[in-house]
PDB file of C-alpha atoms and ligand atoms in Angstrom:
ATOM      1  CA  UNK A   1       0.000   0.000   0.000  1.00 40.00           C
ATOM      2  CA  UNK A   2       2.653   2.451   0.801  1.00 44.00           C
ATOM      3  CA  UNK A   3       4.229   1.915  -2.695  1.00 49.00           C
ATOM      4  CA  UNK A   4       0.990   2.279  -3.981  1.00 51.00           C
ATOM      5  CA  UNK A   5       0.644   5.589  -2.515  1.00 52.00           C
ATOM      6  CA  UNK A   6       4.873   6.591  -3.285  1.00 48.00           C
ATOM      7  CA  UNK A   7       3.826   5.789  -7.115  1.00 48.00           C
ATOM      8  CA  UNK A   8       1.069   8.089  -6.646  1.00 50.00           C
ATOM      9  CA  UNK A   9       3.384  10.914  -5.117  1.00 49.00           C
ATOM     10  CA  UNK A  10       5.757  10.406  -8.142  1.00 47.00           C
ATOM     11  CA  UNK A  11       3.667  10.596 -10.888  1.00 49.00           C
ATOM     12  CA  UNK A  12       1.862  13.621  -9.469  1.00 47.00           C
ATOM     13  CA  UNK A  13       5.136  14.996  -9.206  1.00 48.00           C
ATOM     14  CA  UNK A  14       5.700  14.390 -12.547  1.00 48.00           C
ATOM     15  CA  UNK A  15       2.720  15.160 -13.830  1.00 47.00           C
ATOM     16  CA  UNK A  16       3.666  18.481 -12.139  1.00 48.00           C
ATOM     17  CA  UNK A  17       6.894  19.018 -13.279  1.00 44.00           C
ATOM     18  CA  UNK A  18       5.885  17.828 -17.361  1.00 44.00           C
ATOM     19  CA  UNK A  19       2.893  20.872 -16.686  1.00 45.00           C
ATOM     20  CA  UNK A  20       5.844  23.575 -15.120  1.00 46.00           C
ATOM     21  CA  UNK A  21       8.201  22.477 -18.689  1.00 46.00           C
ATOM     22  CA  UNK A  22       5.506  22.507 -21.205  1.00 46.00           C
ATOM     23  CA  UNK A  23       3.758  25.321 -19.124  1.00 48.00           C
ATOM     24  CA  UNK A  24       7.295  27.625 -19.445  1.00 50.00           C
ATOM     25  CA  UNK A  25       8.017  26.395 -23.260  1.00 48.00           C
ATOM     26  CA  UNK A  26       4.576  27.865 -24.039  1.00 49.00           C
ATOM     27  CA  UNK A  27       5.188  30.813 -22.520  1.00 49.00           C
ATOM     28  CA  UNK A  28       8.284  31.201 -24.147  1.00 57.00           C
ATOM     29  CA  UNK A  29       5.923  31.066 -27.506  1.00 61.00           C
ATOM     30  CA  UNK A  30       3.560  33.521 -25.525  1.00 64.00           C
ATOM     31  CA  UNK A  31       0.699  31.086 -26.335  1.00 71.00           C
ATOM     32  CA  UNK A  32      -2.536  31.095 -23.814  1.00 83.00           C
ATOM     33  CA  UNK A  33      -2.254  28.278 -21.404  1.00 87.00           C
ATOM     34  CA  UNK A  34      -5.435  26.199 -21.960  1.00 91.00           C
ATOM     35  CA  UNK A  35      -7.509  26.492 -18.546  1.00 90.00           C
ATOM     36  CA  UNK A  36      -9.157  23.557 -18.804  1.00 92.00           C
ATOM     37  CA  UNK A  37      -5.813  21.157 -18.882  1.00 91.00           C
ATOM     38  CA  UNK A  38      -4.644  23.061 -15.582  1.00 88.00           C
ATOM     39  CA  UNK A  39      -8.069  22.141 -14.144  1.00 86.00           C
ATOM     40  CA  UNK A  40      -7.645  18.365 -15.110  1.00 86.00           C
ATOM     41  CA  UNK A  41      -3.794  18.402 -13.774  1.00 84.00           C
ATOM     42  CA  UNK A  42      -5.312  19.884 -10.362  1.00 81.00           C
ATOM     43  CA  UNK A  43      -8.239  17.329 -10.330  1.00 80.00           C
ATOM     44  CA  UNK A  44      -5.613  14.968 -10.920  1.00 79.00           C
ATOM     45  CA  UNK A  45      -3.576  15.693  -7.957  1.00 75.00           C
ATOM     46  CA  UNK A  46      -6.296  15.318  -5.704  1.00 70.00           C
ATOM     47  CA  UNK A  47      -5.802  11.832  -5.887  1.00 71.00           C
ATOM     48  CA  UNK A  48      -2.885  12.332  -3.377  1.00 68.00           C
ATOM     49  CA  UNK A  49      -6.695  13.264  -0.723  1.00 69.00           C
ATOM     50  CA  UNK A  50      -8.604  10.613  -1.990  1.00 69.00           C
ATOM     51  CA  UNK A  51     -11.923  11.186   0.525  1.00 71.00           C
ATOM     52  CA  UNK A  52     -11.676  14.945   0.971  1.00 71.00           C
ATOM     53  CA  UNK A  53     -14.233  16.186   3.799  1.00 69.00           C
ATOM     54  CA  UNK A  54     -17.719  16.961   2.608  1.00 77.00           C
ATOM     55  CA  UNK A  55     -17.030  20.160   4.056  1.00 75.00           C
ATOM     56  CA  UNK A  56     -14.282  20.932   2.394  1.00 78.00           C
ATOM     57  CA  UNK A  57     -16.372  21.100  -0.777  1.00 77.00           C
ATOM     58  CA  UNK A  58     -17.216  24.819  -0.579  1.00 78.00           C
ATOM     59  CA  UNK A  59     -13.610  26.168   0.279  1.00 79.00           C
ATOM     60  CA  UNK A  60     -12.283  24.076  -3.423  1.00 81.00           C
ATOM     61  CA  UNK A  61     -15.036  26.141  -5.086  1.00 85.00           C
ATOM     62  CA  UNK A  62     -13.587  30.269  -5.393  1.00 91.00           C
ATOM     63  CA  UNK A  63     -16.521  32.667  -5.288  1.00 94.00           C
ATOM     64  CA  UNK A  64     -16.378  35.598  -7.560  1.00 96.00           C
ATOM     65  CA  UNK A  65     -13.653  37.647  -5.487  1.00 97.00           C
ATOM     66  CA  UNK A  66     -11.610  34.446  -5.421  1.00 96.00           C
ATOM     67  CA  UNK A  67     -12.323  33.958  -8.950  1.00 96.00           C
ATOM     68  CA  UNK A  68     -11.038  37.629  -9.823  1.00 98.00           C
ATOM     69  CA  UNK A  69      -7.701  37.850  -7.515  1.00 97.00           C
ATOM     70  CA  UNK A  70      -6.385  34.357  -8.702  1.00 95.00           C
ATOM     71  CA  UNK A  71      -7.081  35.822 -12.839  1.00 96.00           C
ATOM     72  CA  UNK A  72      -5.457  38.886 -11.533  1.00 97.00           C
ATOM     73  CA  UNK A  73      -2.851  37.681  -9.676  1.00 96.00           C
ATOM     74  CA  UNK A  74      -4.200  39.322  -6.834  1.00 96.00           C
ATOM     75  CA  UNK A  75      -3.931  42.919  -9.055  1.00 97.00           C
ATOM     76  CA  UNK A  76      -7.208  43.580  -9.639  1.00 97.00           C
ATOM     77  CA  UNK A  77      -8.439  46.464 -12.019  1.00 98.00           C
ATOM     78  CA  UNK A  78      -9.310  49.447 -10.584  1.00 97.00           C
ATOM     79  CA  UNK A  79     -13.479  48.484 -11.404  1.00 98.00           C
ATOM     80  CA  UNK A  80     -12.895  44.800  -9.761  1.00 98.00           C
ATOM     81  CA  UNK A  81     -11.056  46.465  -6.508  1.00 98.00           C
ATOM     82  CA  UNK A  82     -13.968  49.005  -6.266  1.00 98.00           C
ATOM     83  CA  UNK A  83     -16.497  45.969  -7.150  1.00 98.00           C
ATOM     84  CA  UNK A  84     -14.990  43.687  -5.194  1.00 98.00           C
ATOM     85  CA  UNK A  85     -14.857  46.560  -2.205  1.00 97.00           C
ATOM     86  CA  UNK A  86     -18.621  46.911  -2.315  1.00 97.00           C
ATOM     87  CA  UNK A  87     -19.578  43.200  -2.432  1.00 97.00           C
ATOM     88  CA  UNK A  88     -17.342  42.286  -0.004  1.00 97.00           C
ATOM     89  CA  UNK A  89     -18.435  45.323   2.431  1.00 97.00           C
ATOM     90  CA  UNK A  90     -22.453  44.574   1.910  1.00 96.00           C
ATOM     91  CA  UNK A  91     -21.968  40.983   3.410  1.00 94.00           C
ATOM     92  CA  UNK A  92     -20.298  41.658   6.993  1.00 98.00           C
ATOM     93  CA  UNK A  93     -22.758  41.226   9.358  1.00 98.00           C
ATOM     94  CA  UNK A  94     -22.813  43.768  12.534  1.00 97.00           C
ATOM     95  CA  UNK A  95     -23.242  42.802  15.987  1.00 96.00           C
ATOM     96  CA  UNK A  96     -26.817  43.138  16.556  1.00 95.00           C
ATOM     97  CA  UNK A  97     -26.007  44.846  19.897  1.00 93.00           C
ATOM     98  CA  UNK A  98     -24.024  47.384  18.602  1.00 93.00           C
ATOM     99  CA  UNK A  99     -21.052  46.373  20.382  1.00 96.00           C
ATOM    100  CA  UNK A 100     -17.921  45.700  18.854  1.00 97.00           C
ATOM    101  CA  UNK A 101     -15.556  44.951  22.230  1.00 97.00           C
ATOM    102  CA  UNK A 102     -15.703  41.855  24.143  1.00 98.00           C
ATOM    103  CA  UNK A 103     -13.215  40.646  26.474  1.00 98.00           C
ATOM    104  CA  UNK A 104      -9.045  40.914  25.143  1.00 98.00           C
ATOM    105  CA  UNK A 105      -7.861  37.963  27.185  1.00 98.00           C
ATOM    106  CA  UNK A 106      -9.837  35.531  25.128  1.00 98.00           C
ATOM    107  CA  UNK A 107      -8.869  37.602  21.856  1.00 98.00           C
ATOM    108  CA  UNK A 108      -5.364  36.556  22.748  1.00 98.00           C
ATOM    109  CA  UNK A 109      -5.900  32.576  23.229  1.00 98.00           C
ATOM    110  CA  UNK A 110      -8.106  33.031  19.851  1.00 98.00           C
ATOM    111  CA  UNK A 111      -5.138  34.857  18.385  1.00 98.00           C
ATOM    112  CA  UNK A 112      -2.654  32.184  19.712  1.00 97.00           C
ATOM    113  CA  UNK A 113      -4.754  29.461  18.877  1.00 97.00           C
ATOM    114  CA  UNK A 114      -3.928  27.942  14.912  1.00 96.00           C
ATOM    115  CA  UNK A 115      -7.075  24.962  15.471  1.00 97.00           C
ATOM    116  CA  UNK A 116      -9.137  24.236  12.704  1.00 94.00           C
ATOM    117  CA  UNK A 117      -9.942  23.682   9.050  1.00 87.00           C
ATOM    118  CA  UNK A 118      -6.583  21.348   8.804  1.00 85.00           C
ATOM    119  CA  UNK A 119      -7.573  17.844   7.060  1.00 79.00           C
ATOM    120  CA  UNK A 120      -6.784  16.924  10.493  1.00 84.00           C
ATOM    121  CA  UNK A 121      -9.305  18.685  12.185  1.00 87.00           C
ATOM    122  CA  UNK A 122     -12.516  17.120  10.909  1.00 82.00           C
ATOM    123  CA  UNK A 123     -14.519  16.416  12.846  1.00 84.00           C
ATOM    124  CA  UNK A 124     -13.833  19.266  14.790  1.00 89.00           C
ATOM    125  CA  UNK A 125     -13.166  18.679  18.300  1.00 94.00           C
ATOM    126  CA  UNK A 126     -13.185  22.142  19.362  1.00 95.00           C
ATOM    127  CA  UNK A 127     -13.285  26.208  18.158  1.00 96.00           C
ATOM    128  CA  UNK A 128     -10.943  27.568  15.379  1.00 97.00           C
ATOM    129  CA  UNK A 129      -8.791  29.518  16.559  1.00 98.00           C
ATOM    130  CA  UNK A 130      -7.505  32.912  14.462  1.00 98.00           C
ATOM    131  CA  UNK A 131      -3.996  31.900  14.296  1.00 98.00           C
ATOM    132  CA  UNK A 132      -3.410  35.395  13.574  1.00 98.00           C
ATOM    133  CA  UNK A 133       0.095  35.011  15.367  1.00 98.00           C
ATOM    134  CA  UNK A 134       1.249  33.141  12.018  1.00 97.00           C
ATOM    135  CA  UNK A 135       1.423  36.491  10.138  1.00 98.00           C
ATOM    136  CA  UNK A 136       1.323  39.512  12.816  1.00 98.00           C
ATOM    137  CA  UNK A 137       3.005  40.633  15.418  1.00 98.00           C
ATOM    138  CA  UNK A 138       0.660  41.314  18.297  1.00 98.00           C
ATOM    139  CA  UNK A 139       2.770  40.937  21.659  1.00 96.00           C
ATOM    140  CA  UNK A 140       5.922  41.745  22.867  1.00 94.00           C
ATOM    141  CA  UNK A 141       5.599  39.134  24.780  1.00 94.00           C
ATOM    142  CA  UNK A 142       5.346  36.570  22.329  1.00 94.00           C
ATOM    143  CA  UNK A 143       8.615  36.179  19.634  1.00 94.00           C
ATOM    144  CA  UNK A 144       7.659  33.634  17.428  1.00 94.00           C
ATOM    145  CA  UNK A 145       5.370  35.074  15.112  1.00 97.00           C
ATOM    146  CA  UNK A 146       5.392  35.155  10.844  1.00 96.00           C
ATOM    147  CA  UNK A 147       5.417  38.962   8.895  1.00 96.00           C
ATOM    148  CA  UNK A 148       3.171  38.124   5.895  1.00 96.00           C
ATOM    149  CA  UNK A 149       0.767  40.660   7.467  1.00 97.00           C
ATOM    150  CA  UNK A 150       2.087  44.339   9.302  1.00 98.00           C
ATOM    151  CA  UNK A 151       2.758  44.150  12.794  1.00 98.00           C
ATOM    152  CA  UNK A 152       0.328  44.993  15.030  1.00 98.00           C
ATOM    153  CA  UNK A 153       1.632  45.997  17.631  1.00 98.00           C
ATOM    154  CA  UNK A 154       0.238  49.432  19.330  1.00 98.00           C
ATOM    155  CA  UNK A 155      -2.049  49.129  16.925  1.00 98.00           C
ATOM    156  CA  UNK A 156      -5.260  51.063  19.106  1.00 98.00           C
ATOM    157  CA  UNK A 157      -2.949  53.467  20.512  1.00 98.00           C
ATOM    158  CA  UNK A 158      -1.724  54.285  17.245  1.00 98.00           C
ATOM    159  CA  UNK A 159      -5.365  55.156  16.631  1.00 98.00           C
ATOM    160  CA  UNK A 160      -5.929  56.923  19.913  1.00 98.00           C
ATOM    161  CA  UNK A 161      -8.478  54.200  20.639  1.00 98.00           C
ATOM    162  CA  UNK A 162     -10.872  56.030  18.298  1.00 97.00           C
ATOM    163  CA  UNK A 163     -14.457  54.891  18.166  1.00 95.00           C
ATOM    164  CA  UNK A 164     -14.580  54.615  14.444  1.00 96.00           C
ATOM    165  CA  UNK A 165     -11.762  52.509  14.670  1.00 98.00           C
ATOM    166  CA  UNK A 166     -13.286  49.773  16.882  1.00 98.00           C
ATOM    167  CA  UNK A 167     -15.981  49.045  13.775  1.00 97.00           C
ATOM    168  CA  UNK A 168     -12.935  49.472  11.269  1.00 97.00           C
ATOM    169  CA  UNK A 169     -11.159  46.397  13.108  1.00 98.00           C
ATOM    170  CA  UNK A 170     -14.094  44.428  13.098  1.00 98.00           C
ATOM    171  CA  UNK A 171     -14.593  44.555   9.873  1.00 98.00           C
ATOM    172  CA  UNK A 172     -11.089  43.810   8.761  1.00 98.00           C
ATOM    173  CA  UNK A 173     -11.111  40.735  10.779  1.00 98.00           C
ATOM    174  CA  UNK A 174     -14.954  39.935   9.490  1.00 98.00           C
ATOM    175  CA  UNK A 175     -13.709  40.324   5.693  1.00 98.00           C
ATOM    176  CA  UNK A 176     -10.775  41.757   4.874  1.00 97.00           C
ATOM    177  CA  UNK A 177     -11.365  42.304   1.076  1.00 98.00           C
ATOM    178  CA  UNK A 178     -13.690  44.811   2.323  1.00 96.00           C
ATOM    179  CA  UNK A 179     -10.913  47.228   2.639  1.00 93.00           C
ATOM    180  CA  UNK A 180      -8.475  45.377   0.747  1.00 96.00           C
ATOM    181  CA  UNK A 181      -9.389  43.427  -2.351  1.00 98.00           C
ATOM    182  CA  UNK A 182      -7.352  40.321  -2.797  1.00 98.00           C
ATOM    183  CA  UNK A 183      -5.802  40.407   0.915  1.00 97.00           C
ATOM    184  CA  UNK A 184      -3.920  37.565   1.687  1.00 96.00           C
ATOM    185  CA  UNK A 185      -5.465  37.130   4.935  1.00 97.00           C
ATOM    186  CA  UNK A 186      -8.518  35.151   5.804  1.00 97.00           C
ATOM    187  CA  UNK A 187     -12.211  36.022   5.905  1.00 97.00           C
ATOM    188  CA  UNK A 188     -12.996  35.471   9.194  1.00 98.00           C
ATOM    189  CA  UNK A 189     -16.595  36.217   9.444  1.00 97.00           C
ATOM    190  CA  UNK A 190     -17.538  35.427   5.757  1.00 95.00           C
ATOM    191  CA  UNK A 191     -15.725  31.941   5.618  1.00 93.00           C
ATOM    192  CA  UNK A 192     -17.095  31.126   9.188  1.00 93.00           C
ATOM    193  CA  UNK A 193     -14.152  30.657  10.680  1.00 96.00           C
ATOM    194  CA  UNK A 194     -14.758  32.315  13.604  1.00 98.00           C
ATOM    195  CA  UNK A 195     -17.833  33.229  15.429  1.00 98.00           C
ATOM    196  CA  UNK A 196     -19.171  36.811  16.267  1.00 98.00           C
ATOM    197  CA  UNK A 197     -18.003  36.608  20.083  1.00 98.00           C
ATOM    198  CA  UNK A 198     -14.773  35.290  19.177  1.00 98.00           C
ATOM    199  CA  UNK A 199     -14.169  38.413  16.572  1.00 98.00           C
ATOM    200  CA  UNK A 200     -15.285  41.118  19.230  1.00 98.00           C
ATOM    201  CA  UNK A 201     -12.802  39.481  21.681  1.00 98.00           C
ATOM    202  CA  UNK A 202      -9.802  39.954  19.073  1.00 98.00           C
ATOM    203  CA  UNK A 203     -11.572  43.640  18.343  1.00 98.00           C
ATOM    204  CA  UNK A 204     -11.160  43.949  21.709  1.00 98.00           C
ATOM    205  CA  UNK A 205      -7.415  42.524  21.764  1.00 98.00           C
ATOM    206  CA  UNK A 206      -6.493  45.570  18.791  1.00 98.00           C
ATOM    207  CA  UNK A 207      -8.245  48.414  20.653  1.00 98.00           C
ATOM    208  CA  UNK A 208      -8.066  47.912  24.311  1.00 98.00           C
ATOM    209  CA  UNK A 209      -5.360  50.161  26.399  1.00 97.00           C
ATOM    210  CA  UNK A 210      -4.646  47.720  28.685  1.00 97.00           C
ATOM    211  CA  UNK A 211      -4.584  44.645  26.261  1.00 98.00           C
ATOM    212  CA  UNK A 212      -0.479  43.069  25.527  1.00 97.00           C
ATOM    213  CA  UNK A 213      -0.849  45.023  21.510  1.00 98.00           C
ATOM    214  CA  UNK A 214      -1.452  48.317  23.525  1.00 98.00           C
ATOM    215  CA  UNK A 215       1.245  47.842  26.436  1.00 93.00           C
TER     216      UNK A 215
HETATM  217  C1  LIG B   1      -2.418  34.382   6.316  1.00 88.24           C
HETATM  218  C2  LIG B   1      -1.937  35.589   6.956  1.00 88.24           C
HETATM  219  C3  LIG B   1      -2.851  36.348   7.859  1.00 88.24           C
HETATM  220  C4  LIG B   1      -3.545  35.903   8.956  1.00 88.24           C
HETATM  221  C5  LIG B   1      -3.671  34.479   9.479  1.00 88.24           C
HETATM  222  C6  LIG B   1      -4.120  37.075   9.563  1.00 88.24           C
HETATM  223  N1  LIG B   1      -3.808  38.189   8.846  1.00 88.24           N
HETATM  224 FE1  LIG B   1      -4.309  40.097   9.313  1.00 88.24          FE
HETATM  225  N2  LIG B   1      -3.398  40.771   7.606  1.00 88.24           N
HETATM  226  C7  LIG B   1      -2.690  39.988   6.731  1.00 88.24           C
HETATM  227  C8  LIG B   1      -2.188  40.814   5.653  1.00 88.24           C
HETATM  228  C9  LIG B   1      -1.368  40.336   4.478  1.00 88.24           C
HETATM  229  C10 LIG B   1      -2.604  42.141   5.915  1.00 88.24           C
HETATM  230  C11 LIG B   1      -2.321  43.396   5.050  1.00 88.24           C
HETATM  231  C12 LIG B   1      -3.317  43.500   3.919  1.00 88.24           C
HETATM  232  C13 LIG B   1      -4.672  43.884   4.388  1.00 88.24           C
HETATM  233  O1  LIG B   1      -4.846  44.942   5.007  1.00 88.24           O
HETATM  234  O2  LIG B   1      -5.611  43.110   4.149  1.00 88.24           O
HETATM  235  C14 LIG B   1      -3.368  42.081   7.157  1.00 88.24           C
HETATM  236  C15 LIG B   1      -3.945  43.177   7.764  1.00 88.24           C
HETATM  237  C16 LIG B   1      -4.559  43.156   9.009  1.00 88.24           C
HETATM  238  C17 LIG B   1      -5.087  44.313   9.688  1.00 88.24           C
HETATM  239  C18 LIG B   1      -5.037  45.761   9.169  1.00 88.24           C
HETATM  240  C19 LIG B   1      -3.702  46.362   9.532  1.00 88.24           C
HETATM  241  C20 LIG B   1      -3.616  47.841   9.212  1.00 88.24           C
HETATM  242  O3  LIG B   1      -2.526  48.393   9.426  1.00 88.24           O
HETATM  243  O4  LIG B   1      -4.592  48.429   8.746  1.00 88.24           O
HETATM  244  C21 LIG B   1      -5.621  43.880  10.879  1.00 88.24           C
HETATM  245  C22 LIG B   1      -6.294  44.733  11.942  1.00 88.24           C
HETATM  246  C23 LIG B   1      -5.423  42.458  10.930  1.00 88.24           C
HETATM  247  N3  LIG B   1      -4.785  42.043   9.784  1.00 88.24           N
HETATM  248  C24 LIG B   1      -5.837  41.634  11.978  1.00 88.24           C
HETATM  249  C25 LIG B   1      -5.742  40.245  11.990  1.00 88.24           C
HETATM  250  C26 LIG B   1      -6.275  39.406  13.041  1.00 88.24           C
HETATM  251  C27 LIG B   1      -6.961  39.906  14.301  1.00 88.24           C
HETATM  252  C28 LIG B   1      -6.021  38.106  12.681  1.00 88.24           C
HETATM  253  C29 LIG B   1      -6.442  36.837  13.382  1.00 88.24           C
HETATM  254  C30 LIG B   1      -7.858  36.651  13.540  1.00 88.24           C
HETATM  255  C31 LIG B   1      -5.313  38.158  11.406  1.00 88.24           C
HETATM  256  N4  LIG B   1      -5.170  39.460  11.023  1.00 88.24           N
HETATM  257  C32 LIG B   1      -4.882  37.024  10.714  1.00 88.24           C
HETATM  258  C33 LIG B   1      -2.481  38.629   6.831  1.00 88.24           C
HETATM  259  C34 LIG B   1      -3.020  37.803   7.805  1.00 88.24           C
END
């Protein structure tokens, strides 16, 4: 069986590397790459997750924003970036309350915490976490953290902990291609990652004075 599954590893791989030479040799010939053979060499590779979760269904499928940033290569035109803006804003859903801060110290377990969605997280056993330590900076306290987002750090003192602020962070966290088409960080809200309490804790984690981002 485990040979089975090594053949299977090398012939994706070189299924792989016969699409990267015959992919650059078109190239070279500035001919279209046909969409539909990349689509058959990616349904091919799925072999390698031969039962992937029911759930996972949705997240293979892009919606229309997805669709535009991977054509773009995440350099959408200036309609799409204003399109995508305005379709991205008009699904956030608001706290019903009206209250964007909930309580920091579980914002910074959620932001610590990098549970969920992995293939080896189904079923899930507990909440997602935001992970959000894998590309910011939040803490001093805490060194191991990634930089594909901006540091954090100060980041509601910076704003001198202005109201209009507090809704601005909850919406980046609820769907950041609201104010930034073709982010590179996850919708939280939109994708149902996390749930409303668990983004009003991390709102409150960013604009807090007394929270580790602010100290
Ligand atoms: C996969 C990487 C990634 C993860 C995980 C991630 N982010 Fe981000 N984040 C980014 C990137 C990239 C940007 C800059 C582009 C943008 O504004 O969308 C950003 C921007 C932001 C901003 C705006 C910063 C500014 O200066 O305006 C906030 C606030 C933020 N992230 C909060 C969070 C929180 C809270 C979490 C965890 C729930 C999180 N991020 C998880 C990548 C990430």
């Amino acid at each position: 069986m485990a040979g089975e599954s090594t053949m299977k590893i090398i012939s994706i791989a070189a299924a792989a590397l016969l699409l990267v030479t015959a992919t650059s040799a078109m190239s070279q010939q500035k001919a279209k790459i046909d969409p539909a053979k990349v689509d058959a060499a990616v349904k091919g590779a799925l072999v390698a997750f031969p039962a992937p979760p029911e759930v996972w269904q949705p997240r293979l499928t892009p919606d229309e924003t997805m669709k535009v940033c991977a054509a773009s290569h995440n350099n959408p035109s200036k309609a799409q970036f204003a399109a995508i803006e305005k379709r991205e804003k008009a699904a956030i859903e608001y706290p019903a309350d009206g209250k964007f801060i909930g309580d920091w110290k579980k914002g910074e377990a959620v932001a610590q915490n990098g549970y969920g969605m992995r293939f080896t997280d189904y079923p899930p056993a507990r909440a997602n976490g935001g992970n959000c330590y894998a590309c910011h900076q939040l803490s001093k306290a805490e060194v191991s953290y990634g930089t594909i987002g901006p540091s954090l750090l100060g980041y509601g003192k910076l704003r001198d902990f202005k109201e209009a602020e507090v809704k601005t962070a909850y919406e980046k966290i609820y769907n950041s291609h609201a104010t930034f088409p073709c982010s590179l960080m996850p919708r939280f809200g939109t994708n149902k990652i996390l749930t409303m309490d668990q983004m009003k804790d991390l709102v409150a984690l960013l604009m807090s004075p007394d929270s580790p981002v602010n100290k």
